[in-house]
PDB file of C-alpha atoms in Angstrom:
ATOM      1  CA  MET A   1     101.217 137.417  56.418  1.00  0.00           C
ATOM      2  CA  SER A   2      97.496 137.393  55.699  1.00  0.00           C
ATOM      3  CA  GLN A   3      96.298 136.684  52.115  1.00  0.00           C
ATOM      4  CA  SER A   4      95.261 140.364  51.641  1.00  0.00           C
ATOM      5  CA  SER A   5      98.726 141.642  52.565  1.00  0.00           C
ATOM      6  CA  THR A   6     101.074 142.656  49.886  1.00  0.00           C
ATOM      7  CA  PRO A   7     104.735 141.660  50.343  1.00  0.00           C
ATOM      8  CA  LEU A   8     106.954 144.608  51.155  1.00  0.00           C
ATOM      9  CA  THR A   9     110.589 145.254  50.169  1.00  0.00           C
ATOM     10  CA  TYR A  10     112.935 146.195  52.926  1.00  0.00           C
ATOM     11  CA  ALA A  11     116.428 147.558  53.271  1.00  0.00           C
ATOM     12  CA  LEU A  12     118.321 147.443  56.597  1.00  0.00           C
ATOM     13  CA  LEU A  13     120.795 150.029  57.829  1.00  0.00           C
ATOM     14  CA  VAL A  14     123.088 148.395  60.408  1.00  0.00           C
ATOM     15  CA  THR A  15     125.380 150.773  62.379  1.00  0.00           C
ATOM     16  CA  GLY A  16     126.278 148.393  65.183  1.00  0.00           C
ATOM     17  CA  PRO A  17     129.372 146.044  65.074  1.00  0.00           C
ATOM     18  CA  ALA A  18     128.986 142.324  64.718  1.00  0.00           C
ATOM     19  CA  TYR A  19     130.116 141.876  68.341  1.00  0.00           C
ATOM     20  CA  GLY A  20     130.047 144.088  71.414  1.00  0.00           C
ATOM     21  CA  THR A  21     126.486 145.313  71.130  1.00  0.00           C
ATOM     22  CA  GLN A  22     123.156 143.634  70.340  1.00  0.00           C
ATOM     23  CA  SER A  23     122.412 146.083  67.362  1.00  0.00           C
ATOM     24  CA  ALA A  24     123.682 143.902  64.546  1.00  0.00           C
ATOM     25  CA  ARG A  25     122.263 140.657  66.045  1.00  0.00           C
ATOM     26  CA  ASN A  26     118.812 142.318  66.495  1.00  0.00           C
ATOM     27  CA  ALA A  27     119.030 143.406  62.813  1.00  0.00           C
ATOM     28  CA  TYR A  28     119.769 139.768  61.821  1.00  0.00           C
ATOM     29  CA  LEU A  29     116.826 138.538  63.924  1.00  0.00           C
ATOM     30  CA  PHE A  30     114.520 141.195  62.389  1.00  0.00           C
ATOM     31  CA  ALA A  31     115.682 140.180  58.911  1.00  0.00           C
ATOM     32  CA  GLN A  32     114.887 136.538  59.615  1.00  0.00           C
ATOM     33  CA  SER A  33     111.391 137.530  60.777  1.00  0.00           C
ATOM     34  CA  VAL A  34     110.778 139.726  57.749  1.00  0.00           C
ATOM     35  CA  LEU A  35     111.810 136.914  55.375  1.00  0.00           C
ATOM     36  CA  GLU A  36     109.689 134.273  57.274  1.00  0.00           C
ATOM     37  CA  LYS A  37     106.607 136.524  56.829  1.00  0.00           C
ATOM     38  CA  GLY A  38     107.083 136.500  53.004  1.00  0.00           C
ATOM     39  CA  HIS A  39     108.589 139.974  52.542  1.00  0.00           C
ATOM     40  CA  SER A  40     111.928 140.555  50.804  1.00  0.00           C
ATOM     41  CA  ILE A  41     115.095 142.414  51.685  1.00  0.00           C
ATOM     42  CA  LYS A  42     116.937 143.888  48.799  1.00  0.00           C
ATOM     43  CA  ARG A  43     120.005 145.349  50.609  1.00  0.00           C
ATOM     44  CA  ILE A  44     121.658 145.467  53.974  1.00  0.00           C
ATOM     45  CA  PHE A  45     123.870 148.504  54.220  1.00  0.00           C
ATOM     46  CA  PHE A  46     126.529 148.507  56.961  1.00  0.00           C
ATOM     47  CA  TYR A  47     127.490 151.933  58.131  1.00  0.00           C
ATOM     48  CA  GLN A  48     129.741 153.456  60.850  1.00  0.00           C
ATOM     49  CA  GLU A  49     130.827 150.584  63.276  1.00  0.00           C
ATOM     50  CA  GLY A  50     128.376 148.318  61.347  1.00  0.00           C
ATOM     51  CA  VAL A  51     131.000 147.863  58.597  1.00  0.00           C
ATOM     52  CA  LEU A  52     132.653 145.406  61.008  1.00  0.00           C
ATOM     53  CA  ASN A  53     129.928 142.943  59.953  1.00  0.00           C
ATOM     54  CA  GLY A  54     131.740 142.846  56.668  1.00  0.00           C
ATOM     55  CA  SER A  55     135.068 141.695  57.970  1.00  0.00           C
ATOM     56  CA  GLY A  56     136.448 138.453  56.532  1.00  0.00           C
ATOM     57  CA  LEU A  57     138.856 138.260  59.408  1.00  0.00           C
ATOM     58  CA  THR A  58     136.300 137.800  62.199  1.00  0.00           C
ATOM     59  CA  VAL A  59     136.776 134.460  64.050  1.00  0.00           C
ATOM     60  CA  PRO A  60     134.374 134.014  66.947  1.00  0.00           C
ATOM     61  CA  ALA A  61     134.902 131.208  69.477  1.00  0.00           C
ATOM     62  CA  ASN A  62     133.539 127.715  68.413  1.00  0.00           C
ATOM     63  CA  ASP A  63     130.628 128.020  70.837  1.00  0.00           C
ATOM     64  CA  GLU A  64     129.604 131.571  69.721  1.00  0.00           C
ATOM     65  CA  PHE A  65     127.175 132.504  66.964  1.00  0.00           C
ATOM     66  CA  ASP A  66     129.084 133.606  63.817  1.00  0.00           C
ATOM     67  CA  LEU A  67     127.101 136.681  62.718  1.00  0.00           C
ATOM     68  CA  VAL A  68     129.319 137.386  59.727  1.00  0.00           C
ATOM     69  CA  LYS A  69     128.796 133.899  58.226  1.00  0.00           C
ATOM     70  CA  ALA A  70     125.066 134.182  59.108  1.00  0.00           C
ATOM     71  CA  TRP A  71     124.810 137.331  57.095  1.00  0.00           C
ATOM     72  CA  GLN A  72     126.577 135.693  54.235  1.00  0.00           C
ATOM     73  CA  ALA A  73     124.278 132.612  54.267  1.00  0.00           C
ATOM     74  CA  MET A  74     121.163 134.790  54.474  1.00  0.00           C
ATOM     75  CA  ALA A  75     122.290 136.974  51.563  1.00  0.00           C
ATOM     76  CA  MET A  76     123.128 133.976  49.393  1.00  0.00           C
ATOM     77  CA  LYS A  77     119.834 132.190  50.155  1.00  0.00           C
ATOM     78  CA  HIS A  78     117.583 135.258  49.616  1.00  0.00           C
ATOM     79  CA  GLN A  79     119.631 137.249  47.024  1.00  0.00           C
ATOM     80  CA  ILE A  80     120.277 140.123  49.397  1.00  0.00           C
ATOM     81  CA  ARG A  81     123.022 142.677  48.632  1.00  0.00           C
ATOM     82  CA  LEU A  82     125.439 143.143  51.543  1.00  0.00           C
ATOM     83  CA  GLU A  83     127.181 146.457  51.342  1.00  0.00           C
ATOM     84  CA  THR A  84     129.623 148.312  53.527  1.00  0.00           C
ATOM     85  CA  CYS A  85     130.049 152.103  53.266  1.00  0.00           C
ATOM     86  CA  VAL A  86     133.393 152.217  51.580  1.00  0.00           C
ATOM     87  CA  SER A  87     134.776 155.273  53.513  1.00  0.00           C
ATOM     88  CA  ALA A  88     133.612 153.982  56.898  1.00  0.00           C
ATOM     89  CA  ALA A  89     135.001 150.537  56.087  1.00  0.00           C
ATOM     90  CA  LEU A  90     138.481 151.800  55.001  1.00  0.00           C
ATOM     91  CA  ARG A  91     138.812 153.844  58.226  1.00  0.00           C
ATOM     92  CA  ARG A  92     138.231 150.544  60.107  1.00  0.00           C
ATOM     93  CA  GLY A  93     140.489 148.267  58.055  1.00  0.00           C
ATOM     94  CA  ILE A  94     137.693 146.578  56.079  1.00  0.00           C
ATOM     95  CA  VAL A  95     139.270 146.649  52.583  1.00  0.00           C
ATOM     96  CA  SER A  96     138.157 145.057  49.326  1.00  0.00           C
ATOM     97  CA  GLN A  97     140.682 143.484  46.938  1.00  0.00           C
ATOM     98  CA  SER A  98     140.483 146.461  44.564  1.00  0.00           C
ATOM     99  CA  GLU A  99     140.969 148.910  47.397  1.00  0.00           C
ATOM    100  CA  ALA A 100     143.894 146.862  48.680  1.00  0.00           C
ATOM    101  CA  GLU A 101     145.572 147.023  45.351  1.00  0.00           C
ATOM    102  CA  GLN A 102     144.821 150.701  44.890  1.00  0.00           C
ATOM    103  CA  HIS A 103     146.385 151.533  48.294  1.00  0.00           C
ATOM    104  CA  GLN A 104     149.193 149.040  47.822  1.00  0.00           C
ATOM    105  CA  LEU A 105     148.164 146.883  50.784  1.00  0.00           C
ATOM    106  CA  SER A 106     149.290 143.251  50.967  1.00  0.00           C
ATOM    107  CA  THR A 107     145.844 141.848  51.628  1.00  0.00           C
ATOM    108  CA  SER A 108     142.146 142.499  51.549  1.00  0.00           C
ATOM    109  CA  SER A 109     139.770 141.912  54.577  1.00  0.00           C
ATOM    110  CA  LEU A 110     136.307 142.233  53.087  1.00  0.00           C
ATOM    111  CA  ALA A 111     134.249 139.092  53.666  1.00  0.00           C
ATOM    112  CA  MET A 112     133.043 137.075  50.679  1.00  0.00           C
ATOM    113  CA  GLY A 113     129.755 138.112  49.295  1.00  0.00           C
ATOM    114  CA  VAL A 114     130.005 141.645  50.704  1.00  0.00           C
ATOM    115  CA  THR A 115     130.672 144.697  48.463  1.00  0.00           C
ATOM    116  CA  GLN A 116     131.693 148.239  49.247  1.00  0.00           C
ATOM    117  CA  ALA A 117     129.500 151.104  48.162  1.00  0.00           C
ATOM    118  CA  GLY A 118     129.072 154.807  48.650  1.00  0.00           C
ATOM    119  CA  LEU A 119     126.288 156.548  50.499  1.00  0.00           C
ATOM    120  CA  GLY A 120     124.490 156.784  47.178  1.00  0.00           C
ATOM    121  CA  ALA A 121     123.557 153.126  47.615  1.00  0.00           C
ATOM    122  CA  LEU A 122     121.809 154.019  50.907  1.00  0.00           C
ATOM    123  CA  ALA A 123     120.093 156.964  49.281  1.00  0.00           C
ATOM    124  CA  GLU A 124     118.843 154.643  46.538  1.00  0.00           C
ATOM    125  CA  ALA A 125     117.500 152.208  49.111  1.00  0.00           C
ATOM    126  CA  LEU A 126     115.626 155.159  50.819  1.00  0.00           C
ATOM    127  CA  LEU A 127     113.971 156.032  47.495  1.00  0.00           C
ATOM    128  CA  THR A 128     113.128 152.578  46.154  1.00  0.00           C
ATOM    129  CA  GLU A 129     112.325 150.219  49.017  1.00  0.00           C
ATOM    130  CA  ASP A 130     109.052 150.202  50.877  1.00  0.00           C
ATOM    131  CA  ARG A 131     110.688 150.237  54.257  1.00  0.00           C
ATOM    132  CA  VAL A 132     114.180 151.159  55.549  1.00  0.00           C
ATOM    133  CA  VAL A 133     114.857 150.082  59.125  1.00  0.00           C
ATOM    134  CA  GLN A 134     117.923 151.187  61.040  1.00  0.00           C
ATOM    135  CA  PHE A 135     119.650 149.198  63.778  1.00  0.00           C
TER     136      PHE A 135
END
């Protein structure tokens, strides 16, 4: 980033699953680049199949990149909110502890550091961040 550039705030909308397409991995690589250039990411909102990036039950092979853990590490290091769309997540078996209790399920499956939110959180990002980029 040049000295005259002002850092921007970003939000990412990820609609691709953690595995099976390149969408989520491309979003991760883009996020790394944005952060390296001195900008900030306030929120990553996982929607549609993208909610699978919030699964705490994903176990890739030892020689594969663990995208879910990478999102978690990035979020912790840079104070980024990771959010799954609650209705899209529930349809795909990504359930928080409170939702599991509400629906009398024996376990939750939401990854640590990920929260569930409604589409209002995405609308807020569209109104408050300098850039929103969809993958």
